[in-house]
C-alpha atoms as one frame of an Amber mdcrd trajectory, in Angstrom:
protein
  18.284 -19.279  20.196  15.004 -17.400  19.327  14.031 -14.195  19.523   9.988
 -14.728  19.311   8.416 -11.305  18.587   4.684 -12.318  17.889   3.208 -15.763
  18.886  -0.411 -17.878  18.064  -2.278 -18.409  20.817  -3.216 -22.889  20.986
  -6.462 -23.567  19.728  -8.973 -25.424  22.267 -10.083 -28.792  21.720 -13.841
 -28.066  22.735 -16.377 -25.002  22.200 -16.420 -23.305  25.498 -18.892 -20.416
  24.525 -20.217 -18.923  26.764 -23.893 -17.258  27.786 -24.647 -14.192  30.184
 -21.435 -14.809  32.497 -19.543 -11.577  33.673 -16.140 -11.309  32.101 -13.185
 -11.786  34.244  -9.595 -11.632  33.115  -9.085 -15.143  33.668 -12.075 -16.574
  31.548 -11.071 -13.670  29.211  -7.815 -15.369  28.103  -9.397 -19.166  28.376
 -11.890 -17.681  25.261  -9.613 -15.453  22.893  -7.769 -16.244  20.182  -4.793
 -13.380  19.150  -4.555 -11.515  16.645  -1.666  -9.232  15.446  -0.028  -9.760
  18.676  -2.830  -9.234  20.830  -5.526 -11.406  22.259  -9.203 -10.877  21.410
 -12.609 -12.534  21.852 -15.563 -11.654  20.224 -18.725 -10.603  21.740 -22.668
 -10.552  20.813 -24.904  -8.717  22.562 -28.775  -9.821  22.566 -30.907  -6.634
  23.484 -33.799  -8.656  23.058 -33.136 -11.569  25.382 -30.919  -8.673  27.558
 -28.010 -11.101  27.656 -24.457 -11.327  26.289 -22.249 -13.837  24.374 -18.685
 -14.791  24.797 -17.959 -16.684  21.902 -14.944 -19.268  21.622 -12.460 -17.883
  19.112 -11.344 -20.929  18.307 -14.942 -22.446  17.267 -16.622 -19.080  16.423
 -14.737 -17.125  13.674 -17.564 -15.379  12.306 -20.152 -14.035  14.644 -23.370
 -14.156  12.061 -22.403 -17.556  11.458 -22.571 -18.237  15.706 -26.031 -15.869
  15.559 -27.486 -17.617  12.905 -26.809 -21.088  13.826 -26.641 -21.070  17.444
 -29.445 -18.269  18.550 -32.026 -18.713  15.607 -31.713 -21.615  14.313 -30.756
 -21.188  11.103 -28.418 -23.350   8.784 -25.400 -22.052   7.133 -27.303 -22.755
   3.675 -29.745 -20.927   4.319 -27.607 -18.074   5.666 -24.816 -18.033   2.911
 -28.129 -17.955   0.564 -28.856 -13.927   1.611 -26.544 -13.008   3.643 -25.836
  -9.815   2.359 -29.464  -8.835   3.829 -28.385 -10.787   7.222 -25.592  -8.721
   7.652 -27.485  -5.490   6.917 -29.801  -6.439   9.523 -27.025  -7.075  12.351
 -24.453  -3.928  10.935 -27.040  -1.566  10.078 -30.189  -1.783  11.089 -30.334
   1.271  13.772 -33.213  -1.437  15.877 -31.147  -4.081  15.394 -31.964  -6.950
  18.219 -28.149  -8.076  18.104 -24.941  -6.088  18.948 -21.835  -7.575  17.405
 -18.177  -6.538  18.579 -14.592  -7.568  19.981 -12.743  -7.196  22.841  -9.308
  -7.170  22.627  -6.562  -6.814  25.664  -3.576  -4.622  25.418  -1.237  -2.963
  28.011   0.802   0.161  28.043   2.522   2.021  30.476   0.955   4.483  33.222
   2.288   8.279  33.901   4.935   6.351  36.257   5.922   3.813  33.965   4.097
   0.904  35.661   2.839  -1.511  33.043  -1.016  -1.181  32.729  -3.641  -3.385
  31.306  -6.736  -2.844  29.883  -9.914  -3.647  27.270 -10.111  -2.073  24.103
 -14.011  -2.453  22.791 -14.922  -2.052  19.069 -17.387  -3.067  16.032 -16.462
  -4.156  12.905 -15.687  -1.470  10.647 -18.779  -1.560   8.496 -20.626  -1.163
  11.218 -23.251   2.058  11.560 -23.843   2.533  14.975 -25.363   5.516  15.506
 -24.310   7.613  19.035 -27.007   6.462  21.351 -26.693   2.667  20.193 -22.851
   2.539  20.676 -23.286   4.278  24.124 -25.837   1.126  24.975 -23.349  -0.861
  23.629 -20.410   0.234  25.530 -22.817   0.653  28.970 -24.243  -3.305  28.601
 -20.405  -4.381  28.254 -18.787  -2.083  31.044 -21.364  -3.357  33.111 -20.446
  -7.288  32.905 -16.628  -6.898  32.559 -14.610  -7.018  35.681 -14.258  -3.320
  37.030 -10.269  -3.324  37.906 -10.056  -3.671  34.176 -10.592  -0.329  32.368
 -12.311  -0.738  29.355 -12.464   2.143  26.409 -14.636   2.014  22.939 -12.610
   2.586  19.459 -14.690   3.744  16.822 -14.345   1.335  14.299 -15.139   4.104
  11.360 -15.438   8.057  10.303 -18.921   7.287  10.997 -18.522   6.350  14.500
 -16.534   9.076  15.379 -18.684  11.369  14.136 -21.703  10.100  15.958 -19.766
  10.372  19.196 -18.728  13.886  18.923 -22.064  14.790  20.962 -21.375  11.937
  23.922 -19.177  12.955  26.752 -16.168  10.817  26.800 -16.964  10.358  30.882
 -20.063   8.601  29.497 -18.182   6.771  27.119 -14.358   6.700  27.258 -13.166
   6.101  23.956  -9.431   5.640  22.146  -9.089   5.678  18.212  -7.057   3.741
  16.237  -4.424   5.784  15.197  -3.922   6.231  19.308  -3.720   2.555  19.841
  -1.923   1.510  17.155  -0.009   4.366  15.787   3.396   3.780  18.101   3.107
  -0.046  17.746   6.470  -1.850  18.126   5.995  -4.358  15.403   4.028  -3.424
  12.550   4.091  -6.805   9.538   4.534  -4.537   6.037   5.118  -7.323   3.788
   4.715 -11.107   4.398   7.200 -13.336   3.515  10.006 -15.566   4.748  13.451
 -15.460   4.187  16.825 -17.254   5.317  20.107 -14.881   5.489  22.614 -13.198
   7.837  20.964 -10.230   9.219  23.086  -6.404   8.813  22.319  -4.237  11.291
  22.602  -0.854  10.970  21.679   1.659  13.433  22.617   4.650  11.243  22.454
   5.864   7.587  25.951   6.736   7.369  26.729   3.122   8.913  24.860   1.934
   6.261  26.801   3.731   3.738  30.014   2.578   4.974  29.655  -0.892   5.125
  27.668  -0.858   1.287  30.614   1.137  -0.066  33.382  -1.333   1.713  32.478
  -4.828   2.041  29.244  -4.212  -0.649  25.449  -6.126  -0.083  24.066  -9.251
  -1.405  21.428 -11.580  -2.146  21.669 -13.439   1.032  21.552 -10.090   3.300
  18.557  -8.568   5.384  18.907  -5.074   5.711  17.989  -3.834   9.451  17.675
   0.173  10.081  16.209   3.215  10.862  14.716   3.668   7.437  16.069   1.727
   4.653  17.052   4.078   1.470  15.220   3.974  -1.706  18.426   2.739  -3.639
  19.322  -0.477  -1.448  20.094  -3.105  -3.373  17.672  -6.020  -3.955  18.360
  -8.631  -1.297  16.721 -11.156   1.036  14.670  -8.909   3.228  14.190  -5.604
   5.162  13.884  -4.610   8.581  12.869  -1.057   9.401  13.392  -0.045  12.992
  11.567   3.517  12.606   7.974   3.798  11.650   7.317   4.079   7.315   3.658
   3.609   5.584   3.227   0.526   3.575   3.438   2.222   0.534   7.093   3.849
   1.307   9.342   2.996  -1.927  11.109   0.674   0.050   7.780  -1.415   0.624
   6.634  -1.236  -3.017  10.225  -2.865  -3.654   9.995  -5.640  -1.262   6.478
  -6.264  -2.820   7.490  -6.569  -5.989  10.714  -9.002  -5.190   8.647 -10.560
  -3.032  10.588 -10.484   0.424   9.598  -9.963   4.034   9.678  -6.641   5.038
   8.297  -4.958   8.637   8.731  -2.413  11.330  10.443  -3.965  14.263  10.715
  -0.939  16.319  12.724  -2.240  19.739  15.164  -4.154  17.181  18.168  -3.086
  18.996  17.443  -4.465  22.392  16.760  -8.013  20.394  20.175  -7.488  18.658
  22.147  -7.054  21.564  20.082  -9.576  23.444  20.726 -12.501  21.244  23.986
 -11.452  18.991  22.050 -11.088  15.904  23.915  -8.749  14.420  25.969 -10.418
  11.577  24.612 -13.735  12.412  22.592 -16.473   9.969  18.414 -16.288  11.096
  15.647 -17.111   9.547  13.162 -14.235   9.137   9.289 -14.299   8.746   6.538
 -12.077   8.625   2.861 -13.102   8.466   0.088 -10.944   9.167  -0.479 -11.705
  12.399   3.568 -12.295  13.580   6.978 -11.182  13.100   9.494 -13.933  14.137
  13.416 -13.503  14.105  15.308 -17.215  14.522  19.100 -17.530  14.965  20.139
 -20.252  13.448  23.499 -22.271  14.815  25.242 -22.546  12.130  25.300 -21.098
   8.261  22.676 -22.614   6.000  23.913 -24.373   2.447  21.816 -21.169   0.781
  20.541 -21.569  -2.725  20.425 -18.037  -4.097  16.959 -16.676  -4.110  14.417
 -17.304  -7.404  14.766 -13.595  -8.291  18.448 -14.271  -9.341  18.067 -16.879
 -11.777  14.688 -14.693 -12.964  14.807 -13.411 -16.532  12.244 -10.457 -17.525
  11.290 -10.413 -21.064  10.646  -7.326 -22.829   8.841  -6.552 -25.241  10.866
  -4.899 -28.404  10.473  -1.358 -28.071   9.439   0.402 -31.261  11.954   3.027
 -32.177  10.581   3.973 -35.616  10.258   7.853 -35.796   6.932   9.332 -34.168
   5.875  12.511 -32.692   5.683  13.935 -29.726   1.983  13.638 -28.564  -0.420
  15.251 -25.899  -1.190  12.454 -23.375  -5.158  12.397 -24.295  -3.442  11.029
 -27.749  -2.155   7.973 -26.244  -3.453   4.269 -25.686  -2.132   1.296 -23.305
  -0.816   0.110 -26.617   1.614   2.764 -27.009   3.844   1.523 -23.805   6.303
  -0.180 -26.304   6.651   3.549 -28.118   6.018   5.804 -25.055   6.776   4.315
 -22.064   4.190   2.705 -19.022   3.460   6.210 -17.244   2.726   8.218 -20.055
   0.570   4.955 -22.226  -0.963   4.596 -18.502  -1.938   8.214 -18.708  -3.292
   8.237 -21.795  -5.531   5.229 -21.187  -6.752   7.459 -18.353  -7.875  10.080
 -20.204  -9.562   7.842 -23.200 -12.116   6.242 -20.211 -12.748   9.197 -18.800
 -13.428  10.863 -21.857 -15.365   7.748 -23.949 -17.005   6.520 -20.413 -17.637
   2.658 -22.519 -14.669   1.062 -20.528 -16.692  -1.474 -17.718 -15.781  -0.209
 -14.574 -17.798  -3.467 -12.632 -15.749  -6.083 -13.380 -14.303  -6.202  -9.908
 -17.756  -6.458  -8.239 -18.814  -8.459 -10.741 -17.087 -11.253  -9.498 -17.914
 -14.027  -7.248 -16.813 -13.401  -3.647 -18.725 -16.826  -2.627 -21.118 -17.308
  -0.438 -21.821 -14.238  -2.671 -22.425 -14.646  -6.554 -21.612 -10.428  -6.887
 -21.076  -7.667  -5.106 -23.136  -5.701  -8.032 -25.651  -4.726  -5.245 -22.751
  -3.127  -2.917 -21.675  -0.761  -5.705 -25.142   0.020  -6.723 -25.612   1.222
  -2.707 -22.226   2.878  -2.793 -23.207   4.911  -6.375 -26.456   5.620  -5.037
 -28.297   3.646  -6.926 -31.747   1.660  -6.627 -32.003  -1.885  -8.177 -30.337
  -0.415 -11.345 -30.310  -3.097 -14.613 -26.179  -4.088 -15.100 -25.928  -1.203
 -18.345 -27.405   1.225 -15.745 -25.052   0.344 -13.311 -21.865   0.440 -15.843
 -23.159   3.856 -16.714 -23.320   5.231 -13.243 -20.069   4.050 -12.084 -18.509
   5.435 -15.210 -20.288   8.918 -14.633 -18.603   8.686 -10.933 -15.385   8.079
 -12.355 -16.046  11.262 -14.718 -17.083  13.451 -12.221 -14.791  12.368  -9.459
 -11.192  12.804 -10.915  -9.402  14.011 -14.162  -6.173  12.765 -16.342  -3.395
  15.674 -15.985  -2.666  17.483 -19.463   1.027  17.326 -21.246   3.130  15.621
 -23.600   4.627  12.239 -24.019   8.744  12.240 -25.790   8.858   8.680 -27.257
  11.834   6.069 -27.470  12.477   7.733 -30.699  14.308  10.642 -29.606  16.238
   9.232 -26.726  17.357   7.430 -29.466  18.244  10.261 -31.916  20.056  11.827
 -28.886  22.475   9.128 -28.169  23.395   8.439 -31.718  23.977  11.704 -32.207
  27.215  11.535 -30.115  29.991   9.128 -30.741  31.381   9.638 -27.219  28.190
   8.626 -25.708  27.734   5.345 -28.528  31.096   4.338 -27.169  30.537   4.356
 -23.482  27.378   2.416 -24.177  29.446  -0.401 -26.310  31.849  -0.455 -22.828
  29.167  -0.482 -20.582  27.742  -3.558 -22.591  30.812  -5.421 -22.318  31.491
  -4.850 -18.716  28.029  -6.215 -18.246  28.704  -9.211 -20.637  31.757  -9.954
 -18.325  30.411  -9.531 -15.126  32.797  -6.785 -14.323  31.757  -5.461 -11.402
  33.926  -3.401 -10.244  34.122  -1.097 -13.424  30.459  -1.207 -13.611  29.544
   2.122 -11.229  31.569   4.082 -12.783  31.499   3.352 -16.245  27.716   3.801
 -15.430  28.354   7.376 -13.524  30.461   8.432 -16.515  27.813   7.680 -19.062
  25.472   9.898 -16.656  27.928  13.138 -16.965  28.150  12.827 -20.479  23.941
  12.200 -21.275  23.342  15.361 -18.906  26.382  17.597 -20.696  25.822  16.523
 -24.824  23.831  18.682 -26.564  20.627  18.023 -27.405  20.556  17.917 -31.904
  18.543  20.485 -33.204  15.828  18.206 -34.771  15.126  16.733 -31.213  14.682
  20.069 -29.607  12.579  21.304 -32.297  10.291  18.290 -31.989  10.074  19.026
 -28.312   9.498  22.719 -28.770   6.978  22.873 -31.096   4.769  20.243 -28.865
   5.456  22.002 -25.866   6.284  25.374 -26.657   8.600  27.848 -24.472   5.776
  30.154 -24.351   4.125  27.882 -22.773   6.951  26.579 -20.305   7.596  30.307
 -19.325   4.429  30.329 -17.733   6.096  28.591 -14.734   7.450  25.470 -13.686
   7.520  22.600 -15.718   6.858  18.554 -14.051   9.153  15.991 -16.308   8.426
  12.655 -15.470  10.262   9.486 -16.328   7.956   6.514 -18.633  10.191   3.828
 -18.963   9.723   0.425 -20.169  11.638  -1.383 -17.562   8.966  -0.793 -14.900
   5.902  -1.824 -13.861   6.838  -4.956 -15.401   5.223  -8.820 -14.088   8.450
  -9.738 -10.871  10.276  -5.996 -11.485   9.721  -3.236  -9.986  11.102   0.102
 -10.473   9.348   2.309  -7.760  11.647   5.339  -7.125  14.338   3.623  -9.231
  14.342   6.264 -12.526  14.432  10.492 -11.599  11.502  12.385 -12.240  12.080
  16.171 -11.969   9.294  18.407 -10.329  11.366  21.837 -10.971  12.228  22.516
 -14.386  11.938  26.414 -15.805  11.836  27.539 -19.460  13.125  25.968 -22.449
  17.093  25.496 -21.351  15.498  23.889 -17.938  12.946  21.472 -19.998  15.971
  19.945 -21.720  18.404  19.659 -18.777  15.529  17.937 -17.058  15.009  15.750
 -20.118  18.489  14.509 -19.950  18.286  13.810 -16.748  15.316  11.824 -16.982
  17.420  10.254 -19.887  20.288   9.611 -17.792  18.760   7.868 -14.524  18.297
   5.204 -17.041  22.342   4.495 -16.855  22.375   5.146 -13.050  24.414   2.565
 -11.421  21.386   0.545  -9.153  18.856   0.810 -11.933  21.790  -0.791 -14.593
  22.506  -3.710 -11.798  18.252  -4.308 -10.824  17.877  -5.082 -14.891  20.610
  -6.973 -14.874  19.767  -9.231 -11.986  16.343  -9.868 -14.507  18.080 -10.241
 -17.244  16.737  -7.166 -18.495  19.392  -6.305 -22.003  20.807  -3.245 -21.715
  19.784  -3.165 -25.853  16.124  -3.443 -25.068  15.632  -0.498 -22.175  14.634
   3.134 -23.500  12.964   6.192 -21.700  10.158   7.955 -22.770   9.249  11.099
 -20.716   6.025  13.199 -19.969   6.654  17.115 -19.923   3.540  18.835 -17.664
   2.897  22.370 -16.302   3.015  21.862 -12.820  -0.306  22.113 -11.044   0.079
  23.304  -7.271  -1.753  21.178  -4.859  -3.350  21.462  -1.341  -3.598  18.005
  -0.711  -1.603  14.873  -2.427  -0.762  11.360  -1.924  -0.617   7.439  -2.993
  -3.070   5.345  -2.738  -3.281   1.571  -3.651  -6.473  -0.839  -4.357  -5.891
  -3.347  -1.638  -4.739  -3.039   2.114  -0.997  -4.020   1.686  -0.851  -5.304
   4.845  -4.121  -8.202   4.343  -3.581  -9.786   0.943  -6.797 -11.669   1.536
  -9.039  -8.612   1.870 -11.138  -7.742  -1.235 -12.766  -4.429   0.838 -10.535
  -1.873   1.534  -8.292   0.474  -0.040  -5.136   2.065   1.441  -4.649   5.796
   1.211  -1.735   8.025   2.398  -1.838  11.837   1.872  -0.136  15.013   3.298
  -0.778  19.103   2.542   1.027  19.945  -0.862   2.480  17.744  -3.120   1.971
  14.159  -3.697   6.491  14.193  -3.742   6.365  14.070   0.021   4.659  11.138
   0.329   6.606   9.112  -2.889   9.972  10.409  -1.146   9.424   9.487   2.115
  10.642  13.100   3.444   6.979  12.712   5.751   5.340  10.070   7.347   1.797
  10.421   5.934  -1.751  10.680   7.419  -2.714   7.084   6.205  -6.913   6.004
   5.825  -8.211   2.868   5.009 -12.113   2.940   3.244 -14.291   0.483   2.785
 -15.513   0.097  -0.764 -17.846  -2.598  -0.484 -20.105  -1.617   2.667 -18.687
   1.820   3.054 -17.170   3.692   5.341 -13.515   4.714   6.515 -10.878   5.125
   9.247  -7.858   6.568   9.843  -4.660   4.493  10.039  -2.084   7.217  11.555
  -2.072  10.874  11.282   1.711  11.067  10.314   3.933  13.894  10.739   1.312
  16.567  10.943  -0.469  15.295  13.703  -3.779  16.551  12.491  -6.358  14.722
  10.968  -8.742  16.016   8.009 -11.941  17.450   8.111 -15.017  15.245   7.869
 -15.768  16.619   4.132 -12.691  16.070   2.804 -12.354  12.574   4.327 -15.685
  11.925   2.843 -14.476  13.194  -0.563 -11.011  10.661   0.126 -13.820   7.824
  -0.111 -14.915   8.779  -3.200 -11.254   9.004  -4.887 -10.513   5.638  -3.479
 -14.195   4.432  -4.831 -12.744   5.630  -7.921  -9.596   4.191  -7.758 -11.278
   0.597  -6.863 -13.541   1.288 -10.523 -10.307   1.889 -12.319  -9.022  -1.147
 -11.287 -11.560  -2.808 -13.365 -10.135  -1.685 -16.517  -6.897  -1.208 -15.663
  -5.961  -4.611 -14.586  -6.048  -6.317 -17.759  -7.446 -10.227 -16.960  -7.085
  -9.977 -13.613  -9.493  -7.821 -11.590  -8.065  -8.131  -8.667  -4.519  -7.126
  -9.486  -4.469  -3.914  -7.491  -3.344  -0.421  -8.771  -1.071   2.186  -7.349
  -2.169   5.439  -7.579  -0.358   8.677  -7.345  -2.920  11.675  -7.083  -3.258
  15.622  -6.154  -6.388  17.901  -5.461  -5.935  20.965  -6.841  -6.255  24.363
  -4.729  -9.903  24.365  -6.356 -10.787  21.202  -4.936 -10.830  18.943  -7.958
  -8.484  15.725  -7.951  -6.005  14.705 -10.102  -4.290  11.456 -10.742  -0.799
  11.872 -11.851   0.407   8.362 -12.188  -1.227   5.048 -12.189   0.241   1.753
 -12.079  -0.213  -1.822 -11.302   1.161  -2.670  -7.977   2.962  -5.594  -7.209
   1.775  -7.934  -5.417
C-alpha cells in the first residue's frame, strides 16, 4: 500500500506550445508541468507583437532560452555568450518588449468549506517590475484566462510589493507568498531517502514514554508534532507541526544526512494506511514527499553513519592564557575550540580587510565564466578592476557587521579542573570503560553522575584566577554575562553538534561566571552528546571544551541565517534568513516560529518566506538592511569556507538597540 503525498506530472512526447490562444482549464493542465505539488506553466507575454505564449513545460524549461530561440531567432551560443545582458533586458528593463511569468493552479477552501480553485500569477523573483508594468501584466493575462477561474498576482519580491502599495487591489488582486504558502501541508526540509519502521507520536510526552521504555534506534523515523532537540540520531524525521529549516532538528538531519519534512495531515495518512509501527520507505525530494508501506520487514543494513569514524585532530592541552577573541586565529580551534577560533577569524578580516571576499563569485556558474559583474552591481560599483572590487566588498563587510568582544577559556583549564579532583578522574576512567564495553545501560547515568559532580567541584584557585584577571568581576558586575560553549567535537566534516553542548545566556558576577563555566564544562558528559561521539567514533580521550565569556549585548532584532536556501541544494542565489524581536535564543531554541526571508544575492532583491509567530512583517528599511547582512554573510563565505566556496555558513547574528549588527556565531553548515 502507498500513501502518495506529492506526485510528477508525465512528460509529453511532443512540444505543444502554444501562441495567442485564451487559457482554459483544460489546455491549462495539457501544458504544465508541477512543481512542489502544484502544477504550473509558464507564460511570455509579447507587448510588441500584443500576443501571449503558453509554453510547454516539458520542452520549455527556461523561458529566455524559448524567447531567444523561438521569437528572435537566436542560437543558444550566441545567447549563453551574454546572457547576463539578455536577462537584464527581459527582468529589468522598465520598456522591456517581453513579459516573462508563471501560472500556477492551487485550490483551497471557500468561507463554507467548498473546495475552490484558482490561478496564482507571478514573475521570477529577480524580476523589477515596476507598479504600472505589473498592473499591464496582470490586465493582458486576466484578460485571456478563462473568467470562472479567479486569478490573483504574487509579488515575486520586496520590490514588487512595494511598487504595488499605490494600486488598488480591485485593480489588481494580489496574494503574497507567505499567504499562499505559509499553512502548506507538506513542506520538503531536507532531501533524502530512507528505509525504517515509522514511530508515530502524536505527543511529546508520548514521545518520552516510549524513548524511556522500549528506547530509539538507527532504523527508526521519528513522526511528531515537533521533534526535540535531543532525539537520538536515527533514520529520519517527520514533523507534523510547522518548524523553519534551520530549527536544530533540521541542522541535525543535515548533517547525518537523513530525510526530514513537514507532513502536516500525517495523522489522517497514519490511520488511513496503518503506518504507525509499520516498515516504509520514506523520501523527500524537493519537489515530493512520498511515504511507502512496505509488506514485509526489509533485511536492513545499518545506515553509513554507524560504521562512520570522525577523526580528530589532537587537541593541544599545553598551558595558555585566556585570550580576548580579536587574539585568536582559525588555527587556534585545536587550543580554543570552533566558536571562539571562528570568532576570532571574524574579527582578524574585519579588522585587516586583505582576506578575498570574491571567491564565491569568482567562480564559474557556466554559461557564465563569473558572477564578478553581479557583485560589482550589488556593491555599487561601476566596471571596477578585480583589486577594486576585493576592496569594496571588504569595506561592505567592515561597515555592515562587527565580531562581538570577550574572552576565549582554552582546553587547558578544563583540563586543570578535572585533574584537580580525584572523584571526577575516576568517574571519567568508568565512564571510559562502560563505553569500551558497550554498556549501555550504565551509560546515562554514569554520564548524569559525572554532570553533578563537574557542576558541584570547586573550581582550583589558579583556574579562577586565570579567568578573573581576563575577565574581571568588575567587569561582570556590570550585568549579565553570555558563556558560550567552543568545543571541538562540532562543526566537524559528517557531525554535527547543533544544540547538542549548553550555552548559558544568564550568568551574574563572578560566583555566576564559574557555575556557568561548569556547566558549559559539563554538557560535554551529557548523556546524548557522550552516545552522538560515540556513534563517530569520536574517543572520549580526544573531546575538550573551550568556552567564550561575553557581556551580554541586548538586542532588538536577532536570528540565523545560512548561505544557501536549505530547501534547493542546487541554488547558488539565495540566502535563507530567520529572525524575531530580541534575542537571536528564540530562534536557535525553537520557543518561536520565526519571520523567515529569502534574498537574492546575485540579481538582488528579497521576499518573505513566513511571518512566524508574530504575524507582522518588518519595515521596508530594515528588510533592506536584512539584504545587506545576508550580502555579507554570502562574502564571508568566501573566506570562511576553506577550499570550497560553496560550502555554506550558518550564521547566528543580533542588531543591537542602536541599529548596528552583530554576528555571534559562525559556522559551516552541513550540507
Amino acid at each position: 500500500m502507498t500513501a502518495q503525498l506529492l506526485t510528477d506530472a508525465a512528460e509529453p512526447a511532443t512540444d505543444r506550445t502554444v501562441v495567442g490562444e485564451n487559457l482554459s482549464l483544460p489546455l491549462f493542465r495539457t501544458l504544465s508541468g508541477v512543481l512542489a505539488g502544484h502544477p504550473y506553466l509558464k507564460v511570455v507575454v509579447d507587448r510588441a507583437e500584443n500576443t501571449w505564449h503558453l509554453l510547454d513545460t516539458a520542452a520549455h524549461p527556461f523561458h529566455v532560452n524559448y524567447i531567444a530561440t523561438r521569437v528572435l531567432g537566436m542560437d543558444l551560443t550566441a545567447l549563453d555568450a551574454d546572457l547576463d545582458a539578455f536577462n537584464a533586458s527581459v527582468y529589468m528593463d522598465p520598456g522591456r518588449r517581453f513579459l516573462l511569468g508563471v501560472l500556477s493552479l492551487h485550490t483551497d477552501e471557500d468561507a463554507d468549506g467548498r473546495e475552490r480553485t484558482f490561478l496564482v500569477l507571478e514573475t521570477t523573483e529577480a524580476d523589477t517590475m515596476h507598479g504600472e508594468l505589473l498592473a499591464f501584466f496582470y490586465e493582458f493575462v486576466r484578460a485571456r484566462v478563462d473568467g470562472r477561474l479567479p486569478l490573483l498576482l504574487k509579488p515575486a519580491n520586496h520590490g514588487q510589493e512595494e511598487e504595488l502599495a499605490a494600486i488598488s487591489e480591485l485593480r489588481v488582486p494580489r496574494i503574497l507568498s507567505h499567504e499562499l504558502f505559509g499553512s502548506r501541508t507538506r513542506t520538503p526540509l531536507n532531501p533524502g531517502e530512507a528505509t525504517g519502521r515509522l514511530r508515530y507520536f502524536r505527543t511529546h510526552e508520548e514521545y518520552t514514554a516510549y524513548a524511556a521504555a522500549a528506547g530509539l534506534g538507527w532504523a527508526d523515523i521519528v513522526a511528531m508534532p515537533c521533534l526535540p532537540d535531543d532525539v537520538p540520531r536515527v533514520a529520519g524525521f517527520l514533523n507534523t507541526a510547522p518548524i523553519t529549516p534551520l530549527s536544530h532538528t533540521n541542522v541535525l538531519a543535515s548533517g547525518w544526512g537523513i530525510p526530514n519534512a513537514i507532513v502536516r495531515d500525517l495523522e489522517q495518512l497514519v490511520e488511513k494506511d496503518g503506518l504507525d509501527g509499520a516498515w516504509v520507505r520514506y523520501r523527500v525530494r524537493e519537489d515530493g514527499i512520498s511515504l511507502e508501506r512496505l509488506d514485509h520487514e526489509p533485511g536492513l543494513r545499518a545506515p553509513a553513519w554507524h560504521q562512520q569514524r570522525i577523526r580528530l585532530e589532537p587537541p593541544l592541552l599545553e598551558d595558555v592564557p585566556v585570550l580576548a577573541l580579536h587574539r585568536l586565529r582559525a588555527a587556534d580551534r585545536d587550543r580554543y575550540g570552533t566558536k571562539a577560533a571562528n570568532l576570532g577569524e571574524l574579527h582578524h578580516v574585519l579588522d585587516s580587510r586583505t582576506a578575498d571576499l570574491t571567491a564565491f563569485y569568482g567562480r564559474s556558474r557556466p554559461p557564465r565564466e563569473d558572477l564578478y559583474g553581479h557583485l560589482a552591481a550589488r556593491l555599487g560599483l561601476s566596471a571596477p578592476s578585480l583589486a577594486e572590487l576585493r576592496a569594496g566588498a571588504a569595506d561592505f563587510v567592515a561597515a555592515t557587521v562587527g565580531a562581538p568582544e570577550g574572552v576565549a577559556l582554552p582546553f587547558a583549564l578544563q583540563q586543570h579542573f578535572l585533574a584537580s579532583s580525584p572523584a571526577l578522574q575516576q568517574g571519567i576512567g568508568k565512564l571510559k570503560m562502560a563505553l569500551e564495553l558497550d554498556a549501555a545501560d550504565v551509560l546515562d547515568s554514569l554520564c548524569l553522575q559525572l554532570q553533578h559532580l563537574i557542576r558541584h567541584t570547586p573550581v582550583p584557585e589558579s583556574v579562577t584566577r586565570q579567568i578573573n584577571q581576563a575577565f574581571p568581576a568588575s567587569a561582570g558586575s556590570r550585568g549579565r554575562l553570555v558563556v558560550r560553549s567552543s568545543s571541538n567535537a562540532e562543526d566537524l566534516p559528517g557531525f554535527s553538534a547543533a544544540g547538542v553542548y549548553d550555552s548559558v545566556t544568564t550568568a551574574h558576577g563572578a560566583d555566576g561566571l564559574l557555575d556557568a563555566v561548569r556547566q558549559v564544562w559539563a554538557s560535554l558528559l551529557s548523556p546524548r552528546s557522550v552516545r552522538l561521539r560515540h556513534q563517530a567514533g569520536i574517543s572520549l580521550d580526544d573531546t575538550y571544551m573551550g568556552v567564550i565569556v561575553q557581556e551580554y549585548v541586548p538586542a532588538s532584532l536577532g536570528g540565523v541565517l545560512v548561505t544557501c536556501d536549505p530547501t534547493r541544494r542546487e541554488d547558488f542565489r539565495n540566502v535563507y534568513l530567520n529572525c524575531t524581536p530580541g534575542s537571536p535564543e528564540k530562534v536557535v531554541e525553537g520557543s518561536v516560529l520565526p519571520q523567515q526571508y529569502l534574498y537574492n544575492t546575485v540579481e538582488g532583491g528579497g521576499r518573505t518566506v513566513a511571518l512566524g509567530s508574530s504575524g507582522d512583517g518588518l519595515s521596508a528599511a530594515t528588510r533592506a538592511r536584512l539584504a545587506d547582512l545576508c550580502l555579507t554573510g554570502r562574502l564571508l563565505q568566501s573566506h570562511f569556507s576553506a577550499s570550497d566556496v560553496d560550502r555554506p555558513l550558518d550564521i547566528e547574528w543580533l542588531m543591537t538597540d542602536r541599529g548596528d549588527f552583530r554576528l555571534v556565531q559562525i559556522r559551516p553548515y552541513a550540507l
